PDB file of C-alpha atoms in Angstrom:
ATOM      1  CA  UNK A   1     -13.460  -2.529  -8.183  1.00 46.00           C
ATOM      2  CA  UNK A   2     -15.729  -0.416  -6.073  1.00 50.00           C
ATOM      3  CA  UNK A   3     -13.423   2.363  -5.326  1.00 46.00           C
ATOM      4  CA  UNK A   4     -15.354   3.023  -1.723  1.00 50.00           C
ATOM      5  CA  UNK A   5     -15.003  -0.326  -0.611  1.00 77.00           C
ATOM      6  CA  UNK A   6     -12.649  -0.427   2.133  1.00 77.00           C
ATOM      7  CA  UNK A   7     -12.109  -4.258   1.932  1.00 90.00           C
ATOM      8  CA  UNK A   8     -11.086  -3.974  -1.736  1.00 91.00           C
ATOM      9  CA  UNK A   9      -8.865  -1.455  -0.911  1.00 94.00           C
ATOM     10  CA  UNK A  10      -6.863  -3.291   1.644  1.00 95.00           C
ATOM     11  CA  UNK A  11      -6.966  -6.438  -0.185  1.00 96.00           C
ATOM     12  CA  UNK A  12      -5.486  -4.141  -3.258  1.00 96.00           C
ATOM     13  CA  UNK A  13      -2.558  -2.769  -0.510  1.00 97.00           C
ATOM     14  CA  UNK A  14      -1.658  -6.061   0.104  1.00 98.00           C
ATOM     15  CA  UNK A  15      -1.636  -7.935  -3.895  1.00 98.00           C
ATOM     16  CA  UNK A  16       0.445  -4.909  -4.537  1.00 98.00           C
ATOM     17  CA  UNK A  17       2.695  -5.984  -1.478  1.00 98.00           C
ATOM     18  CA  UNK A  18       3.119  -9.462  -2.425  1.00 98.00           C
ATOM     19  CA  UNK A  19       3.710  -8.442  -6.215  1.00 97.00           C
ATOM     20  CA  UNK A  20       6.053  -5.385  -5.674  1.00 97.00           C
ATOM     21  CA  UNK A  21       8.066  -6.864  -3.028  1.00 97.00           C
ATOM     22  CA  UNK A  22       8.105 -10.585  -3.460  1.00 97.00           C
ATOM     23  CA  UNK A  23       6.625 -11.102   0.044  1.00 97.00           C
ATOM     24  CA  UNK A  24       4.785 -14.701   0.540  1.00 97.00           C
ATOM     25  CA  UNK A  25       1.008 -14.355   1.031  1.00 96.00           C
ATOM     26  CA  UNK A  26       1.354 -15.641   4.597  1.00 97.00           C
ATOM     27  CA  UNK A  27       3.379 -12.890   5.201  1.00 97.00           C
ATOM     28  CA  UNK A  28       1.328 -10.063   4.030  1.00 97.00           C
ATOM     29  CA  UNK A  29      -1.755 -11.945   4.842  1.00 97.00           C
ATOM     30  CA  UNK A  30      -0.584 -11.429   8.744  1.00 97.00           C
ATOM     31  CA  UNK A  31      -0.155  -7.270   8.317  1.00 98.00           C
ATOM     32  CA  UNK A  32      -2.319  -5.809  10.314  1.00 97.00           C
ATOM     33  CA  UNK A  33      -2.984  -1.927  10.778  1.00 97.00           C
ATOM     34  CA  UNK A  34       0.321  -1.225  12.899  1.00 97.00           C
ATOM     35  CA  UNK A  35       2.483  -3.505  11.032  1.00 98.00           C
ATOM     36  CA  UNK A  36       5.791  -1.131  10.554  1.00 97.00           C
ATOM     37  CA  UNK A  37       6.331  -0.654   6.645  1.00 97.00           C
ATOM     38  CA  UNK A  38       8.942   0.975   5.589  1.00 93.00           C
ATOM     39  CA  UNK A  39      12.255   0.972   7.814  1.00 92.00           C
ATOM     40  CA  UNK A  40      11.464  -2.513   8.638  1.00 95.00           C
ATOM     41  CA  UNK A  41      10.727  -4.273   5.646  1.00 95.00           C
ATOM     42  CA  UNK A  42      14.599  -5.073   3.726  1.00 95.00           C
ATOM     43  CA  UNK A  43      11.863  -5.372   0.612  1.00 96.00           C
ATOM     44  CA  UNK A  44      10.838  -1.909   1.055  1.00 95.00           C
ATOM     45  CA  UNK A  45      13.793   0.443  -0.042  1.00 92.00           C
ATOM     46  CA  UNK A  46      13.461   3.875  -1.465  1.00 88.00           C
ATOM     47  CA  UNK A  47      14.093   1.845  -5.332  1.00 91.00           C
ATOM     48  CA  UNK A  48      10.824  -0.478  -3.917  1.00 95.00           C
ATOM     49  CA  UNK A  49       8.840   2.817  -2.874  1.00 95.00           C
ATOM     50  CA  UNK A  50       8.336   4.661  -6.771  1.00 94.00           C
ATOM     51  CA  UNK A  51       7.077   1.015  -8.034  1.00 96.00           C
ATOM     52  CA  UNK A  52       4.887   0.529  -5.191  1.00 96.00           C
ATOM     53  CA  UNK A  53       3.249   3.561  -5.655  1.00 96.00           C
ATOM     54  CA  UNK A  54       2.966   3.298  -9.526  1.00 97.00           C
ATOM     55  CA  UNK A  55       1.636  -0.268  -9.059  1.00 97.00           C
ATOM     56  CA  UNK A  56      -1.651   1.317  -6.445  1.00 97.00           C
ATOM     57  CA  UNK A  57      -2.386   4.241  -9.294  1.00 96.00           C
ATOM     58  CA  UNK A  58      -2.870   1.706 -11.314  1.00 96.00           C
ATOM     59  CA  UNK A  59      -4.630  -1.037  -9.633  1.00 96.00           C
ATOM     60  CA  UNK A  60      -6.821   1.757  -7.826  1.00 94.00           C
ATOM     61  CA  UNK A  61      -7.065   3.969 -10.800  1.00 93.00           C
ATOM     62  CA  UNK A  62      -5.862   6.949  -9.330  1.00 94.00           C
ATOM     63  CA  UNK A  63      -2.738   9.772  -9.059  1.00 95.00           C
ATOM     64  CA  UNK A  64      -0.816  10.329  -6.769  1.00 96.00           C
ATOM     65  CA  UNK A  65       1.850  13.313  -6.408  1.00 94.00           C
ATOM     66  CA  UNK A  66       5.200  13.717  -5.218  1.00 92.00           C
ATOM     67  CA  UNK A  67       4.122  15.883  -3.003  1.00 94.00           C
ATOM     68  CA  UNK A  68       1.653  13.361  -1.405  1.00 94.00           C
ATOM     69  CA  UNK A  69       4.430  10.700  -0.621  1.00 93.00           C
ATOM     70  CA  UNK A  70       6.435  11.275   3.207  1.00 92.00           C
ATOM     71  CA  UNK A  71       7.660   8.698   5.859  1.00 90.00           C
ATOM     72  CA  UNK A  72       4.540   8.796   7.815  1.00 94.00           C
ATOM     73  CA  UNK A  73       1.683   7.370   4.696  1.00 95.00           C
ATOM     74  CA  UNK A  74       4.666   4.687   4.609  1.00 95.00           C
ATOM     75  CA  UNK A  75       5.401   4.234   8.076  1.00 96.00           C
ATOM     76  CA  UNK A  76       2.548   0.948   8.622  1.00 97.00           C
ATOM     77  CA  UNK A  77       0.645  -0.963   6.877  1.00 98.00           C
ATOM     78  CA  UNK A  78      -2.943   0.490   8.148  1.00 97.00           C
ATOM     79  CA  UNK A  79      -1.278   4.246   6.798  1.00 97.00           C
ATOM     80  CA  UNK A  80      -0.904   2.952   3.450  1.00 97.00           C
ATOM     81  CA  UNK A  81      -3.993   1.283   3.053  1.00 96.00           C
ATOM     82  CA  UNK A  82      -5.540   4.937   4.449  1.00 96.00           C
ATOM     83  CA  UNK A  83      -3.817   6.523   2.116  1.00 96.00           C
ATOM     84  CA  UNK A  84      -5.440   4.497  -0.732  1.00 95.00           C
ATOM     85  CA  UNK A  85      -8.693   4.875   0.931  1.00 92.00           C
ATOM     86  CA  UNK A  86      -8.108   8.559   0.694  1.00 92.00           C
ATOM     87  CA  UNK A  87      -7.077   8.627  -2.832  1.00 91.00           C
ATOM     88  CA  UNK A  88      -9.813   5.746  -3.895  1.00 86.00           C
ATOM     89  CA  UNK A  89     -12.707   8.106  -2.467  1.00 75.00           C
ATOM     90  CA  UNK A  90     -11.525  11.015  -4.808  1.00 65.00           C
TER      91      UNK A  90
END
């Protein structure tokens, strides 16, 4: 995966989604950039949060810290797949 490639990225966000939380493709293929995350997902409880994240370091091949992970990178979909944008460009 080209780690700059925005696309790839986002299509990463969402297989990681799907996989994580047992969402249907149709469902995560409809997410777009203000889709509310977390708070209004049932799928997406504090429990679904650490495997989420552990599932993007290692489908992106990067780290991310404690420290990095609040409300807001979790609060829609397009903040998430920012997020890994940030973290993919590193």
């Amino acid at each position: 995966m080209l780690p700059d490639d925005h696309n790839e990225v986002d299509a990463t966000v969402r297989a990681v989604l799907k996989d994580v939380l047992g969402l249907s493709q149709e469902r995560v293929d409809a997410f777009r950039s203000e889709t509310p995350l977390f708070g209004a997902l049932p799928e997406l409880d504090s429990m679904a949060v650490a495997g989420l994240l552990t599932e993007l370091e290692e489908r992106l091949g990067v780290l991310i810290e404690d420290d990095e992970v609040d409300g807001e990178m979790l609060e829609t979909f397009g903040a998430l797949v920012r997020f890994a944008d940030a973290k993919a460009l590193i």
